[in-house]
Amino acid sequence: MANLPLGKVREMKEKLGLKLFNKAYFGTQADDEKKEQLKRRAIEEKKQEHRGQHRPKEISSRKPVSVFRSVYQEVKKKKRDPRFDNRAGEFKERCFEDNYSFLNELRRQEREELSKQAAECDEQGDTEMAKKIREAIRRMDDRERTKAEQKLKEETYKELRQENIERMMRGERPVFKTKAKVRLMQMEKKFDQLKKNNKLDNYMKRKAKKEARKEAKRKPAFDQKYGYQE
């Protein structure tokens, strides 16, 4: 058919029609190419389905980006508390205690108010509420004792540092005490304060009761281990 004159080719085209003529003249090559193109498109669409939902959106480079489209995703604003941010400066506990020392008086007043409420609950027969209030008072007392012990520890180390500074100013070598000796100094200071406030006897009684409870818990296990029986 490729060797036919142009006139014969035109006549054959008019008789067969465009579709049959193309098939007869060009063969099945065009159909094969079309089928291959459809096959590739189906494979590509299948690949698109298997990709993650968070994949970047594909946009043709020939299509201009809309002005209403968000090109850059907005970064979620992270909330921060300036009290605990490093940019707000270093936390100094001593300065904090000095600046907010008025809270100690408010806590004392709150404790007195809770004690009155506990007494009123006892009078009204509400033992459950009185128990809860006394538990809150106990937690407040524990916090105050912890703060007092921490303050006593800081004062002890401050005195030791001052003593070493005075020694070095006199040309003497500084003396560094062990942790056991520092704890002993703290206990001496604590006993002096308790004695000054007439609370030493109550403290020693509480300490003795606490040790007795510990000993009572240890004794059954000790007797069972070594076979002692009363």
XYZ file of C-alpha atoms in Angstrom:
230
model
C 0.000 0.000 0.000
C 2.943 2.306 0.551
C 3.830 1.983 -3.173
C 0.368 2.972 -4.469
C -0.063 6.297 -6.254
C -1.497 9.169 -4.315
C -4.737 9.153 -6.301
C -5.378 5.474 -5.527
C -4.722 6.087 -1.884
C -7.240 8.952 -1.849
C -9.892 6.787 -3.551
C -9.342 3.966 -1.080
C -9.648 6.414 1.818
C -13.003 7.650 0.522
C -14.313 4.080 0.065
C -13.122 2.605 3.377
C -13.601 5.555 5.634
C -11.005 7.196 7.865
C -11.000 4.583 10.637
C -10.635 1.524 8.399
C -8.200 3.339 6.141
C -5.906 4.239 9.056
C -6.040 0.671 10.300
C -5.225 -0.710 6.861
C -2.610 1.896 6.021
C -0.823 2.281 9.384
C -1.535 -1.199 10.758
C -2.063 -1.857 14.520
C 0.867 0.294 15.675
C -1.319 3.242 16.667
C -3.688 0.991 18.612
C -0.802 -0.672 20.391
C 0.655 2.692 21.369
C -2.720 3.838 22.674
C -3.166 0.643 24.707
C 0.342 0.998 26.129
C -0.369 4.604 27.081
C -3.587 3.598 28.870
C -1.752 0.811 30.657
C 0.962 3.180 31.897
C -1.679 5.631 33.095
C -3.476 2.877 35.048
C -0.207 1.806 36.702
C 0.578 5.405 37.642
C -2.882 5.892 39.158
C -2.446 2.708 41.172
C 0.881 3.964 42.501
C -0.763 7.222 43.489
C -3.328 5.314 45.560
C -0.629 3.446 47.510
C 1.225 6.607 48.499
C 0.637 8.098 51.946
C -2.085 10.616 52.566
C 0.476 13.075 53.934
C 2.588 13.077 50.779
C 3.221 16.431 49.082
C 0.544 17.498 46.691
C 1.608 17.200 43.036
C 0.734 20.183 40.869
C 1.644 20.708 37.257
C 4.306 23.331 36.719
C 2.281 24.713 33.816
C -0.635 25.566 36.075
C -0.166 28.799 38.050
C -0.530 28.545 41.804
C -3.686 30.172 43.140
C -3.196 33.270 45.275
C -5.687 31.835 47.801
C -3.707 28.657 48.379
C -1.581 28.380 51.532
C 1.872 27.596 50.177
C 3.565 27.404 53.597
C 1.843 25.507 56.371
C 1.358 27.523 59.535
C 3.507 26.380 62.430
C 1.475 25.632 65.544
C 2.156 28.243 68.196
C 3.708 26.671 71.268
C 2.440 27.979 74.577
C 5.048 28.810 77.178
C 4.990 29.897 80.785
C 7.401 32.817 81.347
C 7.962 31.664 84.936
C 9.733 28.524 83.705
C 11.327 29.888 80.535
C 15.116 30.228 80.391
C 14.695 33.553 78.603
C 13.087 34.963 81.745
C 16.348 34.521 83.682
C 17.760 32.054 86.175
C 15.576 31.045 89.108
C 17.045 32.119 92.441
C 15.234 30.520 95.334
C 16.546 32.930 97.952
C 15.335 35.973 95.974
C 12.001 34.259 95.414
C 11.572 33.625 99.144
C 12.423 37.236 99.952
C 10.048 38.672 97.347
C 7.139 36.442 98.341
C 7.724 36.241 102.080
C 4.236 37.687 102.660
C 2.834 34.295 101.609
C 4.091 32.795 104.868
C 1.685 34.988 106.835
C -1.169 34.044 104.501
C -0.381 30.344 104.994
C -0.366 30.799 108.769
C -3.777 32.480 108.637
C -5.087 29.731 106.365
C -3.901 27.064 108.810
C -5.658 28.788 111.712
C -8.859 28.980 109.676
C -8.644 25.279 108.812
C -8.126 24.402 112.478
C -11.296 26.315 113.387
C -13.229 24.535 110.625
C -12.017 21.138 111.871
C -13.189 21.977 115.407
C -16.601 23.075 114.078
C -16.937 19.828 112.106
C -16.190 17.855 115.278
C -18.926 19.742 117.133
C -21.405 19.074 114.313
C -20.462 15.394 114.180
C -19.049 15.546 110.642
C -16.020 13.355 111.324
C -15.334 12.686 107.636
C -14.924 16.380 106.800
C -12.871 16.959 109.966
C -10.549 14.137 108.907
C -10.047 15.669 105.441
C -9.321 19.105 106.925
C -6.779 17.689 109.391
C -5.112 15.806 106.532
C -4.768 19.107 104.648
C -3.292 20.705 107.800
C -0.818 17.825 108.111
C 0.355 18.339 104.509
C 0.814 22.053 105.163
C 2.869 21.296 108.286
C 5.015 18.810 106.354
C 5.759 21.425 103.697
C 6.667 23.980 106.325
C 9.003 21.516 108.079
C 10.685 20.678 104.773
C 11.201 24.362 104.022
C 12.591 24.965 107.514
C 15.064 22.089 107.145
C 16.159 23.369 103.732
C 16.650 26.850 105.148
C 18.668 25.433 108.051
C 20.855 23.513 105.601
C 21.517 26.635 103.531
C 22.400 28.634 106.640
C 24.840 25.924 107.764
C 26.656 25.885 104.413
C 26.666 29.678 104.361
C 28.363 29.769 107.769
C 30.956 27.207 106.653
C 31.729 29.233 103.522
C 32.081 32.397 105.581
C 34.446 30.639 107.999
C 36.642 29.460 105.114
C 36.696 32.966 103.629
C 37.868 34.369 106.962
C 40.540 31.658 107.214
C 41.870 32.436 103.743
C 41.937 36.161 104.549
C 44.135 35.308 107.554
C 46.398 33.244 105.305
C 45.145 29.886 106.587
C 43.981 26.910 104.564
C 40.194 26.346 104.216
C 38.619 23.418 106.054
C 36.055 21.292 104.229
C 33.821 19.214 106.472
C 32.327 15.859 105.528
C 28.609 15.429 104.912
C 28.253 13.556 108.214
C 29.744 16.484 110.150
C 27.543 18.945 108.261
C 24.444 16.897 109.165
C 25.573 16.847 112.789
C 25.871 20.643 112.760
C 22.390 20.903 111.268
C 20.945 18.670 113.996
C 22.592 20.792 116.690
C 21.098 23.950 115.176
C 17.706 22.267 114.924
C 17.767 21.188 118.581
C 18.771 24.705 119.628
C 15.810 26.186 117.736
C 13.372 23.621 119.155
C 14.654 24.224 122.667
C 14.335 27.967 122.204
C 10.692 27.569 121.066
C 9.891 25.005 123.827
C 9.203 22.315 121.207
C 12.104 19.974 121.923
C 10.132 17.615 124.210
C 7.333 17.161 121.674
C 9.875 16.583 118.915
C 11.684 13.892 120.907
C 8.373 12.158 121.707
C 7.394 12.148 118.024
C 10.829 10.848 117.112
C 10.585 8.040 119.690
C 7.134 6.993 118.419
C 8.395 6.963 114.840
C 11.375 4.784 115.741
C 9.102 2.448 117.732
C 6.845 1.976 114.694
C 9.853 1.207 112.500
C 11.154 -1.288 115.047
C 7.741 -2.976 115.275
C 7.685 -3.413 111.498
C 11.195 -4.874 111.423
C 10.755 -7.235 114.382
C 8.341 -9.808 112.831
C 10.580 -10.247 109.803
C 13.650 -10.628 112.048
C 11.934 -13.182 114.310
C 10.672 -15.175 111.346
C 14.124 -15.254 109.769
C 15.936 -16.500 112.872
C 13.081 -18.570 114.352
C 12.458 -16.495 117.500
C 9.038 -16.875 119.097
C 7.519 -15.345 122.188
